[in-house]
Coordinates of C-alpha atoms in Angstrom, one line a residue:
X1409 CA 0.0 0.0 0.0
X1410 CA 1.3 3.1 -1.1
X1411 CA 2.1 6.1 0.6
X1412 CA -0.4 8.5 -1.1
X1413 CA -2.9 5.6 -1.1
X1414 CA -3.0 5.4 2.9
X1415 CA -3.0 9.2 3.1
X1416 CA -6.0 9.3 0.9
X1417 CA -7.9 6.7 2.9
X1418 CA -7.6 8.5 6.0
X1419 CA -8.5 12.0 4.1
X1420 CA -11.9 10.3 3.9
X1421 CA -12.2 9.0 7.6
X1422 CA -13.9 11.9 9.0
X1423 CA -15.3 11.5 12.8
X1424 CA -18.9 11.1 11.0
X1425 CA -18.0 8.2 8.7
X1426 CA -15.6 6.8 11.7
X1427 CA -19.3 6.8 14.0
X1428 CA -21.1 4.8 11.2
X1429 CA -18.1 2.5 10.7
X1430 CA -19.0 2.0 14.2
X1431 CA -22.0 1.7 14.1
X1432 CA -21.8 -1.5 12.3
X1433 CA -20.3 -3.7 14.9
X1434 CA -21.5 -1.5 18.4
X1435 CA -25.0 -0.9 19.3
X1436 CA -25.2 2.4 21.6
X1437 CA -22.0 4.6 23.0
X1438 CA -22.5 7.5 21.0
X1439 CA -20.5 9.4 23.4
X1440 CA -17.8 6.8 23.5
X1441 CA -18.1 6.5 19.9
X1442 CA -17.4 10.5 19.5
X1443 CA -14.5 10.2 21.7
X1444 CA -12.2 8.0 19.9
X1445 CA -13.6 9.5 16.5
X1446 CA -11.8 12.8 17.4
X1447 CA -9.3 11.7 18.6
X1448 CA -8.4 9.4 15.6
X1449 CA -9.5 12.2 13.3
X1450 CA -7.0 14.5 15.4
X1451 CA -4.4 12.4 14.9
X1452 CA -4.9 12.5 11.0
X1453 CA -4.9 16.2 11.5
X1454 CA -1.6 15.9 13.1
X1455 CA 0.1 14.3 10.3
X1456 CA -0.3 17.3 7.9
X1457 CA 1.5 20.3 10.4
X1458 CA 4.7 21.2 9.9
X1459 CA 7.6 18.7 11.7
X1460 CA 8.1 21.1 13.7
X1461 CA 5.0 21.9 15.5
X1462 CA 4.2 18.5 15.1
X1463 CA 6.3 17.0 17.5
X1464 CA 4.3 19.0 19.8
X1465 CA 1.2 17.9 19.4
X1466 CA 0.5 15.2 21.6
X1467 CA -2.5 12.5 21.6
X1468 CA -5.3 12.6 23.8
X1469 CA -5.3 9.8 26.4
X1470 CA -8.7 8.0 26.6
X1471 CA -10.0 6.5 30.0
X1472 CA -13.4 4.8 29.5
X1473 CA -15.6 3.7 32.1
X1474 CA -18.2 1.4 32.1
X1475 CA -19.4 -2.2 33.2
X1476 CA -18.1 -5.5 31.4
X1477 CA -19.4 -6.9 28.0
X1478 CA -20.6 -2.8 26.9
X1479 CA -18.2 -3.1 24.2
X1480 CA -14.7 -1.1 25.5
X1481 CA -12.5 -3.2 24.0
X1482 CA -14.9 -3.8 20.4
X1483 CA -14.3 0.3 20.1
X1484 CA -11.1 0.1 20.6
X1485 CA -10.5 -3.0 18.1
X1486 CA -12.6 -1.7 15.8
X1487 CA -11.2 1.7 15.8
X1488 CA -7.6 0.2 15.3
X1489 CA -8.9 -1.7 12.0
X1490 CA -10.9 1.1 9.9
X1491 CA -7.8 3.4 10.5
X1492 CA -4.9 0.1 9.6
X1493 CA -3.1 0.8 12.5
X1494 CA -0.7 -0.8 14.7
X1495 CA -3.0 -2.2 17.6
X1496 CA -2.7 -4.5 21.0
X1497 CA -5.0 -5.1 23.7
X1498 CA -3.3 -6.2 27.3
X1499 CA -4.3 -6.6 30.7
X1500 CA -3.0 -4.5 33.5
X1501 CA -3.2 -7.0 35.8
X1502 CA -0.5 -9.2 34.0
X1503 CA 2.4 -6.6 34.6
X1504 CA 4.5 -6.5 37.9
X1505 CA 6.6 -3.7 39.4
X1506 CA 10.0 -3.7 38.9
X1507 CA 11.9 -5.7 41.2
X1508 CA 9.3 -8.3 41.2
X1509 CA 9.3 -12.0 38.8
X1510 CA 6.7 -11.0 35.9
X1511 CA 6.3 -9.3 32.7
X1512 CA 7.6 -5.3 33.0
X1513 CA 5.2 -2.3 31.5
X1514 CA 7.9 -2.3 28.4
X1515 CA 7.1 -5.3 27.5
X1516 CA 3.7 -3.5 25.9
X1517 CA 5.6 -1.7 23.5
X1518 CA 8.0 -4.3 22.5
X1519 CA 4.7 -6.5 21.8
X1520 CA 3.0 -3.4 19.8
X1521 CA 6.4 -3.2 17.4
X1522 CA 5.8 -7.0 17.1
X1523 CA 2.6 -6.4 16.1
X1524 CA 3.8 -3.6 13.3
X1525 CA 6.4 -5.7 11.6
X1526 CA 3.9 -8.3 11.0
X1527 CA 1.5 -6.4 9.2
X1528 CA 4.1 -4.5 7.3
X1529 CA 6.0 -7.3 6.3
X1530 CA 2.3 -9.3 5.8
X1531 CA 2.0 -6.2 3.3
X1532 CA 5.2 -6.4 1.4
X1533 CA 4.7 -9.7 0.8
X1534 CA 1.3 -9.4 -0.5
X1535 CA 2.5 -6.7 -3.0
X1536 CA 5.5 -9.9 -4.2
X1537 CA 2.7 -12.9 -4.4
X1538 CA 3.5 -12.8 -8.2
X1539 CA 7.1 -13.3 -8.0
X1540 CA 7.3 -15.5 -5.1
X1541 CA 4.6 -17.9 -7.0
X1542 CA 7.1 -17.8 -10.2
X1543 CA 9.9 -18.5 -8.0
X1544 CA 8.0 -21.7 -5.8
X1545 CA 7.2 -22.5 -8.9
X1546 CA 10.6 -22.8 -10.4
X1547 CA 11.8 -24.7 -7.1
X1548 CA 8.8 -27.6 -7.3
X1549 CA 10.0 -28.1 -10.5
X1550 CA 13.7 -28.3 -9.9
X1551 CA 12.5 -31.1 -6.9
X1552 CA 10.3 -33.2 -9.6
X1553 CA 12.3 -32.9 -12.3
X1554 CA 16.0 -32.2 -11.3
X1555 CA 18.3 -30.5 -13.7
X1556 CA 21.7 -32.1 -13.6
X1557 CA 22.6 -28.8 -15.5
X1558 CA 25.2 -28.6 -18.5
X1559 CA 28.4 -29.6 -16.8
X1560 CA 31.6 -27.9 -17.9
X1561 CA 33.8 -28.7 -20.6
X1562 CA 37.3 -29.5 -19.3
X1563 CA 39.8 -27.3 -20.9
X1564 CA 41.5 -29.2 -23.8
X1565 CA 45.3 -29.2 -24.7
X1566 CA 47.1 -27.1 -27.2
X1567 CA 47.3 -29.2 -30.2
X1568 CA 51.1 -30.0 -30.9
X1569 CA 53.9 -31.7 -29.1
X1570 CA 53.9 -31.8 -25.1
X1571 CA 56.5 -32.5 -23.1
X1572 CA 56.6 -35.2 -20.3
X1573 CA 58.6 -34.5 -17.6
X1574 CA 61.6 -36.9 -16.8
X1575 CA 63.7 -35.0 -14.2
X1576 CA 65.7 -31.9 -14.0
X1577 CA 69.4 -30.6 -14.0
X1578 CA 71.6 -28.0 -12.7
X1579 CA 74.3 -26.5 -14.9
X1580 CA 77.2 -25.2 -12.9
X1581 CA 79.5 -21.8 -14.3
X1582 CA 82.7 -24.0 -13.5
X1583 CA 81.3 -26.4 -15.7
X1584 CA 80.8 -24.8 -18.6
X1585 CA 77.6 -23.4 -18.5
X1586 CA 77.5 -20.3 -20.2
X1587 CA 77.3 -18.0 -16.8
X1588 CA 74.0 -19.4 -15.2
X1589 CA 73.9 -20.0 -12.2
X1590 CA 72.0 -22.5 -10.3
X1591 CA 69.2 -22.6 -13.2
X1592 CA 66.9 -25.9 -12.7
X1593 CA 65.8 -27.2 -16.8
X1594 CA 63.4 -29.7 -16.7
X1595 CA 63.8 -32.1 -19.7
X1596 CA 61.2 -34.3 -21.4
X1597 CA 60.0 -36.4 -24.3
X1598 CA 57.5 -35.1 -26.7
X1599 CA 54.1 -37.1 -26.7
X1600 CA 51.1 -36.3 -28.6
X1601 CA 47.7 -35.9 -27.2
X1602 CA 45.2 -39.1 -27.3
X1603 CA 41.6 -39.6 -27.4
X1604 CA 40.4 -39.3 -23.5
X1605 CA 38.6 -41.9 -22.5
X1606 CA 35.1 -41.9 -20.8
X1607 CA 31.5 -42.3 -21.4
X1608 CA 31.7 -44.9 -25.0
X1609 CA 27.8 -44.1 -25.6
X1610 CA 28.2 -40.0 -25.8
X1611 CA 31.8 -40.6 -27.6
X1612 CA 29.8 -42.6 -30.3
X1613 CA 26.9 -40.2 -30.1
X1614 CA 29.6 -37.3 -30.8
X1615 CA 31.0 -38.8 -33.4
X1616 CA 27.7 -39.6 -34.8
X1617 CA 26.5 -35.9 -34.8
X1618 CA 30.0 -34.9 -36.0
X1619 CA 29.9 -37.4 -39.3
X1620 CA 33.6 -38.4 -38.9
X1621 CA 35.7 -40.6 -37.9
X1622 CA 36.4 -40.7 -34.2
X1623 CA 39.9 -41.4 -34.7
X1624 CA 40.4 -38.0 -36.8
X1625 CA 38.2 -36.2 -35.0
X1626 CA 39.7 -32.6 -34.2
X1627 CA 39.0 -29.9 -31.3
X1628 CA 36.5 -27.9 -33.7
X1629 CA 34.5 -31.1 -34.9
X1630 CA 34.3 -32.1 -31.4
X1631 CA 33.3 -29.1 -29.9
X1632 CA 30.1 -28.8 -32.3
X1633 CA 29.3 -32.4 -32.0
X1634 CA 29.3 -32.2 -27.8
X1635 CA 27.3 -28.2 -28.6
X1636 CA 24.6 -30.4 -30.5
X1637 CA 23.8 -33.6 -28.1
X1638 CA 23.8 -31.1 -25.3
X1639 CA 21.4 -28.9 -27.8
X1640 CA 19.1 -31.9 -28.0
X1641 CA 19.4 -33.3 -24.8
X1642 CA 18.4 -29.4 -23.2
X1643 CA 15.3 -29.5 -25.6
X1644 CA 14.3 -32.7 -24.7
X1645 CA 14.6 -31.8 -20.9
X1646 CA 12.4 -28.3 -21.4
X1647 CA 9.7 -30.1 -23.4
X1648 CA 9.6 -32.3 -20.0
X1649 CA 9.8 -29.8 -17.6
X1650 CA 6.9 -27.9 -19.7
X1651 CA 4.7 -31.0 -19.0
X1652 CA 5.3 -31.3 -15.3
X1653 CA 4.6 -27.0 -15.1
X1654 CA 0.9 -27.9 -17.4
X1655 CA 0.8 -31.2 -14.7
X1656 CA 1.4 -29.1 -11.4
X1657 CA -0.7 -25.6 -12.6
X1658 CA -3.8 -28.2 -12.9
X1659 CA -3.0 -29.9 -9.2
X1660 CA -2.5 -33.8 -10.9
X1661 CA 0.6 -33.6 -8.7
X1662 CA -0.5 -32.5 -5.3
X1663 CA -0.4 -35.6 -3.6
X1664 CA 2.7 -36.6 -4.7
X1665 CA 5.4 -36.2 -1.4
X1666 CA 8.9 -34.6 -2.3
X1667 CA 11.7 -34.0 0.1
X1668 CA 12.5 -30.1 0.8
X1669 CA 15.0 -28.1 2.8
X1670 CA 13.4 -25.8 5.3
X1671 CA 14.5 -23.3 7.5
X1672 CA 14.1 -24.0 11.2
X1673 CA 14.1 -21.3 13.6
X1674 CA 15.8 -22.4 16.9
X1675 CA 13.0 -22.6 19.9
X1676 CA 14.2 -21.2 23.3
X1677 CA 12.1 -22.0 26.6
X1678 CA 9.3 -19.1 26.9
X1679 CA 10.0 -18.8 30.9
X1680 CA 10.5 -15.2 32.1
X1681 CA 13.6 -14.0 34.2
X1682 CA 13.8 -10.9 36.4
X1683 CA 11.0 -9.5 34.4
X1684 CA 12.5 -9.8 31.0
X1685 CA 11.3 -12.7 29.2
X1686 CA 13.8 -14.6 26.6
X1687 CA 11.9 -13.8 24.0
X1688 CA 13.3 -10.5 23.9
X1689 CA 16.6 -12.6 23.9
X1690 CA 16.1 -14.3 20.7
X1691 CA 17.3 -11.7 18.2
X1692 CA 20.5 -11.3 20.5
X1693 CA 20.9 -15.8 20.3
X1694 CA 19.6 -16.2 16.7
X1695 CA 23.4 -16.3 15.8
X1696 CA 23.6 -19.9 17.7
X1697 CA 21.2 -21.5 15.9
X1698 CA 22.7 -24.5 15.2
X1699 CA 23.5 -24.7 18.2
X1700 CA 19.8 -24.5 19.5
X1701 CA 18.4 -27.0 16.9
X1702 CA 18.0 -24.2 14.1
X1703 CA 19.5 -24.2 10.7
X1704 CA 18.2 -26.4 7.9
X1705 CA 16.0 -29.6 8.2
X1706 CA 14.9 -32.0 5.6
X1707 CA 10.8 -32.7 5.2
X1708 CA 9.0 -34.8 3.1
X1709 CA 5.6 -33.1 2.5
X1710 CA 3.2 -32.9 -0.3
X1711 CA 3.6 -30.8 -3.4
X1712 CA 0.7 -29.0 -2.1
X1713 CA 2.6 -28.4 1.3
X1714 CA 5.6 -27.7 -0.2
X1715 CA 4.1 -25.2 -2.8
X1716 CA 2.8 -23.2 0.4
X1717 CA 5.9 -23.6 2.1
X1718 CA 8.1 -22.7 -0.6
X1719 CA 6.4 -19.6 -1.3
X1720 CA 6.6 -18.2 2.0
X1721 CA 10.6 -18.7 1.7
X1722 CA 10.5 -17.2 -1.2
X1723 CA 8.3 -14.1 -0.1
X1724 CA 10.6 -13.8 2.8
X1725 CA 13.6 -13.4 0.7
X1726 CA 12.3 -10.7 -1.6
X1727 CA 10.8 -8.9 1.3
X1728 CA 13.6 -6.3 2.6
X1729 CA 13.5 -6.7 6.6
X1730 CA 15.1 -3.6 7.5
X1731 CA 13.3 -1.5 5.7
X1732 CA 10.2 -3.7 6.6
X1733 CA 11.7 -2.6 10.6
X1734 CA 12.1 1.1 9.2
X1735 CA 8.3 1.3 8.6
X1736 CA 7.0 -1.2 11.1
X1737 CA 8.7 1.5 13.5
X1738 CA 7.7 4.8 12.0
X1739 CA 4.0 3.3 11.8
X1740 CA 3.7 2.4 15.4
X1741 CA 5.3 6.1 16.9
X1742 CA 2.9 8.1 14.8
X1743 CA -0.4 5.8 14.7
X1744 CA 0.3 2.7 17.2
X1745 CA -2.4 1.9 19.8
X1746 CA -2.5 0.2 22.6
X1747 CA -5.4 -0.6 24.6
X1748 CA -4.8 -1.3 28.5
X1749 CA -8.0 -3.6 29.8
X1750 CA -8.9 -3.7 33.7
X1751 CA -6.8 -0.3 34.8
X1752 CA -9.3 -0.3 37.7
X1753 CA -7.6 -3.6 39.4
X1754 CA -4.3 -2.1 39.8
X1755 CA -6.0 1.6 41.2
X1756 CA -5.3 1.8 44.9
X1757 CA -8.6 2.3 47.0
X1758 CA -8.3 5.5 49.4
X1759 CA -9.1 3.7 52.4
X1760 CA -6.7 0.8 52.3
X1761 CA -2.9 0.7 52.4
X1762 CA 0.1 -1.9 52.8
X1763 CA -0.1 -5.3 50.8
X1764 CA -0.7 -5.9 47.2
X1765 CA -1.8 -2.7 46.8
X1766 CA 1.9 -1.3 47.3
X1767 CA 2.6 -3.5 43.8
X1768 CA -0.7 -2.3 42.7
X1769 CA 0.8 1.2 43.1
X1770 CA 4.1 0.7 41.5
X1771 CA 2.9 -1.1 38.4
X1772 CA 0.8 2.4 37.9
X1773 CA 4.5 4.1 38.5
X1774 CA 5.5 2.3 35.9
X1775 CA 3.1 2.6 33.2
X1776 CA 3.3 6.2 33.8
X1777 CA 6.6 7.0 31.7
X1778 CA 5.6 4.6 28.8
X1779 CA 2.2 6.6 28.3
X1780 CA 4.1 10.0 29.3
X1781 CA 6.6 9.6 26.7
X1782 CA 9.9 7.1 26.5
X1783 CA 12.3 5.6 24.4
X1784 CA 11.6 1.7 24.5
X1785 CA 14.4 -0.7 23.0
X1786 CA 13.1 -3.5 21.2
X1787 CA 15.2 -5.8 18.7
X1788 CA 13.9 -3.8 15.7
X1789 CA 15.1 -1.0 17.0
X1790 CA 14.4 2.0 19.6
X1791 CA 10.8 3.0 19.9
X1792 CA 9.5 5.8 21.3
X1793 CA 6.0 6.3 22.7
X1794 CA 5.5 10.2 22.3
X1795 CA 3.0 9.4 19.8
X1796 CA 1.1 6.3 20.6
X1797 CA -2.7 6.8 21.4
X1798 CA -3.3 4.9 24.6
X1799 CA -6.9 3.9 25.8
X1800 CA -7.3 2.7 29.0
X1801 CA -10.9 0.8 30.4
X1802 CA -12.0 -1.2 33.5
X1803 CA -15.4 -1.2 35.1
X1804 CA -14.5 0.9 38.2
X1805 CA -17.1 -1.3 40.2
X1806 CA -14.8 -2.0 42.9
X1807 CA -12.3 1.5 43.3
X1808 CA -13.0 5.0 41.6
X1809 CA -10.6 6.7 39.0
X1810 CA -9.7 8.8 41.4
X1811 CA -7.7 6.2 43.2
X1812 CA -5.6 6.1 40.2
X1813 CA -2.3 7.9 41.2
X1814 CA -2.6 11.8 40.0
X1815 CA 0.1 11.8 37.5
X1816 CA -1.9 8.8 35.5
X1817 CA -5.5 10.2 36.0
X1818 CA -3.8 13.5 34.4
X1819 CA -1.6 11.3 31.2
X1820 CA -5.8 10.1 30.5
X1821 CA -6.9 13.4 30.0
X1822 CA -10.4 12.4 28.4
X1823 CA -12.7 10.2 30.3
X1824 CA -15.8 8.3 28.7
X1825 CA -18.9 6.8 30.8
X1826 CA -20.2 3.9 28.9
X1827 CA -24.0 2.7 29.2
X1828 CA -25.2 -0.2 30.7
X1829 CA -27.2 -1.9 28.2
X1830 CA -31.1 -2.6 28.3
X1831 CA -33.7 -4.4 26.8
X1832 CA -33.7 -2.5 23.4
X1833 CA -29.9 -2.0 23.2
X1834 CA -30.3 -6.0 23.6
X1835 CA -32.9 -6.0 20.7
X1836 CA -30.7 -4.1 18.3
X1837 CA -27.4 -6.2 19.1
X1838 CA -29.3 -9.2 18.3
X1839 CA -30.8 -7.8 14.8
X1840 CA -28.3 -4.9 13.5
X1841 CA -24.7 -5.7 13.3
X1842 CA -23.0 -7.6 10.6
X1843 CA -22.1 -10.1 12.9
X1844 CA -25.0 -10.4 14.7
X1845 CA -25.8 -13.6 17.2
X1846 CA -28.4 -14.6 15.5
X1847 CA -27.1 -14.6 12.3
X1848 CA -24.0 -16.7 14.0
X1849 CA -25.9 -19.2 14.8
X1850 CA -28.3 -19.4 11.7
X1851 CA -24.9 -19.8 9.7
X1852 CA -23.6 -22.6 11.5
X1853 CA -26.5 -24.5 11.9
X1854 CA -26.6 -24.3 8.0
X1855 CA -23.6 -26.1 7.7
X1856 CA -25.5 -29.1 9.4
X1857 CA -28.6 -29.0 7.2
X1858 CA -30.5 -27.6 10.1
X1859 CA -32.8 -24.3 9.2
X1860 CA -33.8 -22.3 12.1
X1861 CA -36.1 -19.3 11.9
X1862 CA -36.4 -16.5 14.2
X1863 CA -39.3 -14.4 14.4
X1864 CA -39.7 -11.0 15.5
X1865 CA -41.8 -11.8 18.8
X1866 CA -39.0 -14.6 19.9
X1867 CA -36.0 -12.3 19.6
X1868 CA -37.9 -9.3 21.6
X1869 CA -38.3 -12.2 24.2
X1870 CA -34.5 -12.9 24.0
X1871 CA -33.7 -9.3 24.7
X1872 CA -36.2 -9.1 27.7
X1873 CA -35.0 -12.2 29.4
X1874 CA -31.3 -10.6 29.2
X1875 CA -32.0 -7.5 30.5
X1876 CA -33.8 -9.4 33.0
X1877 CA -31.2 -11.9 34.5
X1878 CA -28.7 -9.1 34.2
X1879 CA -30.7 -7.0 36.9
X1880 CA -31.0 -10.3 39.1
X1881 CA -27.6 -11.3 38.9
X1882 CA -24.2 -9.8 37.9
X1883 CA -24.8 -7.6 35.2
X1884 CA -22.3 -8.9 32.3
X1885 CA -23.9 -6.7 29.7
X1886 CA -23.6 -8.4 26.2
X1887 CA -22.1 -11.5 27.4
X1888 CA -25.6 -12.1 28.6
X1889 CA -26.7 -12.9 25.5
X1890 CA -24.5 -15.5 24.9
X1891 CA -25.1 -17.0 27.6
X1892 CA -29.3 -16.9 26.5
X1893 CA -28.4 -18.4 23.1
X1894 CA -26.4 -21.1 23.9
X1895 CA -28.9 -22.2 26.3
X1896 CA -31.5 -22.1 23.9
X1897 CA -30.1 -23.7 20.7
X1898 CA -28.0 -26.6 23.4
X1899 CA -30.2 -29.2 22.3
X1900 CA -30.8 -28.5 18.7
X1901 CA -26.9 -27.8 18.3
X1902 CA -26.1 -31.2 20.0
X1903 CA -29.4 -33.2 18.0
X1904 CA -28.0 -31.7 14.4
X1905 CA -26.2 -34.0 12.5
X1906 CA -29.0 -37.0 13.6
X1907 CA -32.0 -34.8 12.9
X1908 CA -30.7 -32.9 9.8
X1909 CA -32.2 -32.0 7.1
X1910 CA -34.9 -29.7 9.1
X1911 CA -36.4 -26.6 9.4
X1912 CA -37.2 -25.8 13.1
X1913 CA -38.9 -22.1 13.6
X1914 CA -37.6 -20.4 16.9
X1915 CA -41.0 -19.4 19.1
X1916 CA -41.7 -17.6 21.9
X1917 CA -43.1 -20.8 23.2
X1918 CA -40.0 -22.7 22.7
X1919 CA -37.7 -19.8 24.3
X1920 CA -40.1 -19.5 27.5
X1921 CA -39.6 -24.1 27.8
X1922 CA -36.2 -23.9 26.8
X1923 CA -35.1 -20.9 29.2
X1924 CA -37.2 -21.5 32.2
X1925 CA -34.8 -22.9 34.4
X1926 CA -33.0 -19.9 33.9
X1927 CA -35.2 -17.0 34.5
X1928 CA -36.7 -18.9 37.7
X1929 CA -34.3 -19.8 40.9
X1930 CA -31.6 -17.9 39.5
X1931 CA -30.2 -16.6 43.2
X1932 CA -29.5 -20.5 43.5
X1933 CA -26.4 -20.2 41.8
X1934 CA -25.0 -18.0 44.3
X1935 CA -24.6 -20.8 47.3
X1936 CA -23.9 -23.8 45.0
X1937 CA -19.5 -24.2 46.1

């Protein structure tokens, strides 16, 4: 993707068009919705100022607050894939301060550059597919067919006499010999070159060609008799080599198994050490791997496999990794996201103090220079975080944003409250988006020859009987739904492959039998260990 191309693609994501993008996956959160609209939209803005005032513009920090299963994280994902960048989710609670055994704050970063190279390097390869098909290609046919290649000629001796060496002489001055001193001459016999022997058949098919006799055959005859068998021998071995290519491009050799050379990448134990883990050590070991088990290994796989496999190689070598690095880097400082899930179990509540929470404390420490602004080293290179839009959620059930240390309440300098969702937002999530839950499940009961219908009247009744169990129990917001569903469809999804084909229209009869047990006795669930 080009330059120009991705500029004009975000010209045309303004904050409305962003909101309807939305729209298509989220039901609800306009003001949510709004938020990261501007500040995506602001950060397309940013792009266009002059470098220098544009290394002072920094992004606006999102905090959003809201219950579970409202759709945080869907915005967030979402919002990361209209605009193509650079995007990780992580937890909060997964990170430790320093000093303690666990994964350190940085380690976000490093795994947002991960997450860059891959989909620039995913795109450099997609813009080689051509060429590295050719060249896969080329390589299946080299293991079906090999060519043995036209070898050498030897170098052939001067016609004329040559000299065999018997031994050597000195000639003294004393004795007479004309004032040399010490020279060596080597003397020999002259001998005159014979016919070499080898291969009878391709002697006899030279001096076929040639249309002499073998015994007077000189250099010039025999150098256009071997120029024509090799001639005809090379055509011979294209016309083959032609067939196999019609034979492969029309998948008759598929299953046949060939032997290939792959590239094994060494594998290093994925424990963690004094909070670095050694995956961060593996560009600094990839020089031992042979050593580690790395380096070349021989498979026999399918032509099939090896076509896939063989074009990956080949993809890889025409894809330039430094420059893939170069951009991977300068697309996660200027539009990188990352998205930092459950911020509210690491806040500190005002009226406790000592324990866990002191760790609690200084993992917010932490995270405070990486969303502030630092250089982060990773093994593509320094990264720094100046630039990288960072939206933080968590439910805030339990502690208040306020018991977030000042300095990070103040780096989150927008805050969003999300909606808890009700009956119609319920009605709407199960009819509107593209990837509805109804439609889910409509699709994959297809694939079992089993029709279901949902009417209008049953799918209101879903949406009631979720709102409802949501303001008995827990309230788990959209999850609830999936939770109704499954319930409901258990026994046809289980019955499906003995019942199938079958049409089986989804009532409001059949919802209230099938989801009884739930919406009655549901406090039960609380006091069952």
């Amino acid at each position: 993707m080009s330059d120009k191309k991705t500029q004009d693609e975000l010209n045309r994501l303004t904050p409305k068009e962003i909101v309807t993008e939305l729209d298509k996956y989220i039901v609800g959160q306009k003001k949510a919705k709004r938020a990261v609209a501007v500040a995506l939209r602001n950060r397309i803005r940013r792009l266009k100022l002059d470098p220098e005032l544009r290394e002072d513009v920094a992004p606006k920090n999102i905090l959003m607050i809201g219950p579970t299963g409202v759709g945080k994280t869907e915005i967030a994902r979402r919002l990361a894939k209209l605009s193509g960048s650079p995007f990780i989710k992580v937890e909060a609670t997964k990170y430790t301060e320093v000093g303690y055994v666990g994964r350190d704050v940085e380690s976000m970063v490093r795994d947002l550059m991960a997450a860059g190279f891959q989909m620039v390097k995913q795109e450099m390869q997609e813009s080689v597919t051509v060429e590295a098909e050719k060249r896969a290609e080329e390589a299946l046919l080299d293991l079906l067919l090999p060519n043995t290649g036209k070898k050498p000629k030897p170098q052939k001796p001067k016609p004329g006499p040559m000299m065999r060496p018997m031994g050597t002489f000195s000639i003294n001055p004393e004795n007479g010999g004309g004032g040399l001193v010490g020279t060596a001459i080597q003397v020999g016999i002259p001998f005159f070159n014979q016919k070499p022997a080898g291969n009878n058949a391709q002697q006899e098919s030279i001096e076929e060609t040639a249309n002499v006799d073998g015994d007077n055959l000189d250099d010039a005859h025999v150098n256009e008799a071997e120029d024509a068998v090799d001639a005809e021998a090379a055509g011979k071995f294209n016309a083959t080599r032609e067939k196999f290519r019609a034979m492969l491009r029309e998948g008759k050799l598929d299953e046949r198994n060939v032997e290939i050379v792959v590239n094994q990448a060494p594998q290093f134990p994925a424990i963690e050490m004094m909070g670095t883990s050694m995956e961060d050590l593996e560009s600094s070991l990839s020089g031992f791997a042979s050593f580690f088990g790395g380096g070349k290994k021989k498979k026999v796989v399918t032509v099939a496999r090896a076509r896939e496999i063989l074009k990956a190689e080949e993809a890889e070598k025409l894809v330039d990794r430094d420059r893939v690095s170069d951009e991977a880097r300068q697309r996660v400082e200027e539009t990188g996201i990352i998205f930092i899930d459950e911020i509210d179990k690491i806040a500190v509540k005002g009226d406790r103090g000592g324990g866990p929470d002191v760790s609690r404390e200084g993992v917010q420490r932490d995270i405070l220079p990486i969303v502030e602004g630092a250089v982060v080293n990773t093994k593509w290179g320094p990264v720094n975080t100046d630039h990288i839009l960072f939206i933080a959620a968590g439910a805030f059930n339990v502690s208040k944003p306020s018991d977030l240390i000042p300095e990070l309440q103040g780096r989150f300098p927008l805050r969003v409250e999300l909606d808890s969702l009700g009956k119609d937002d319920f009605l709407r999530i199960l009819t509107e988006p593209k990837n509805a839950l109804t439609r889910q499940y409509t699709e994959l009961l297809a694939t079992e020859g089993i029709e279901i219908e949902f009417v209008p009247e049953t799918i209101e009744r879903l949406a009631a009987l979720a709102a409802e169990v949501n303001s008995r129990l827990e309230n788990i917001g959209a999850r609830r739904l999936h939770t109704i569903m499954e319930a409901l469809l258990e026994e046809i999804s289980f019955d499906a492959p003995d019942i199938s084909p079958a049409k089986i229209p989804i009532t409001v009869d059949y919802v209230n039998e099938k989801l009884a047990d739930i919406v009655k006795d549901q406090d039960l669930g609380r006091y069952i260990l």
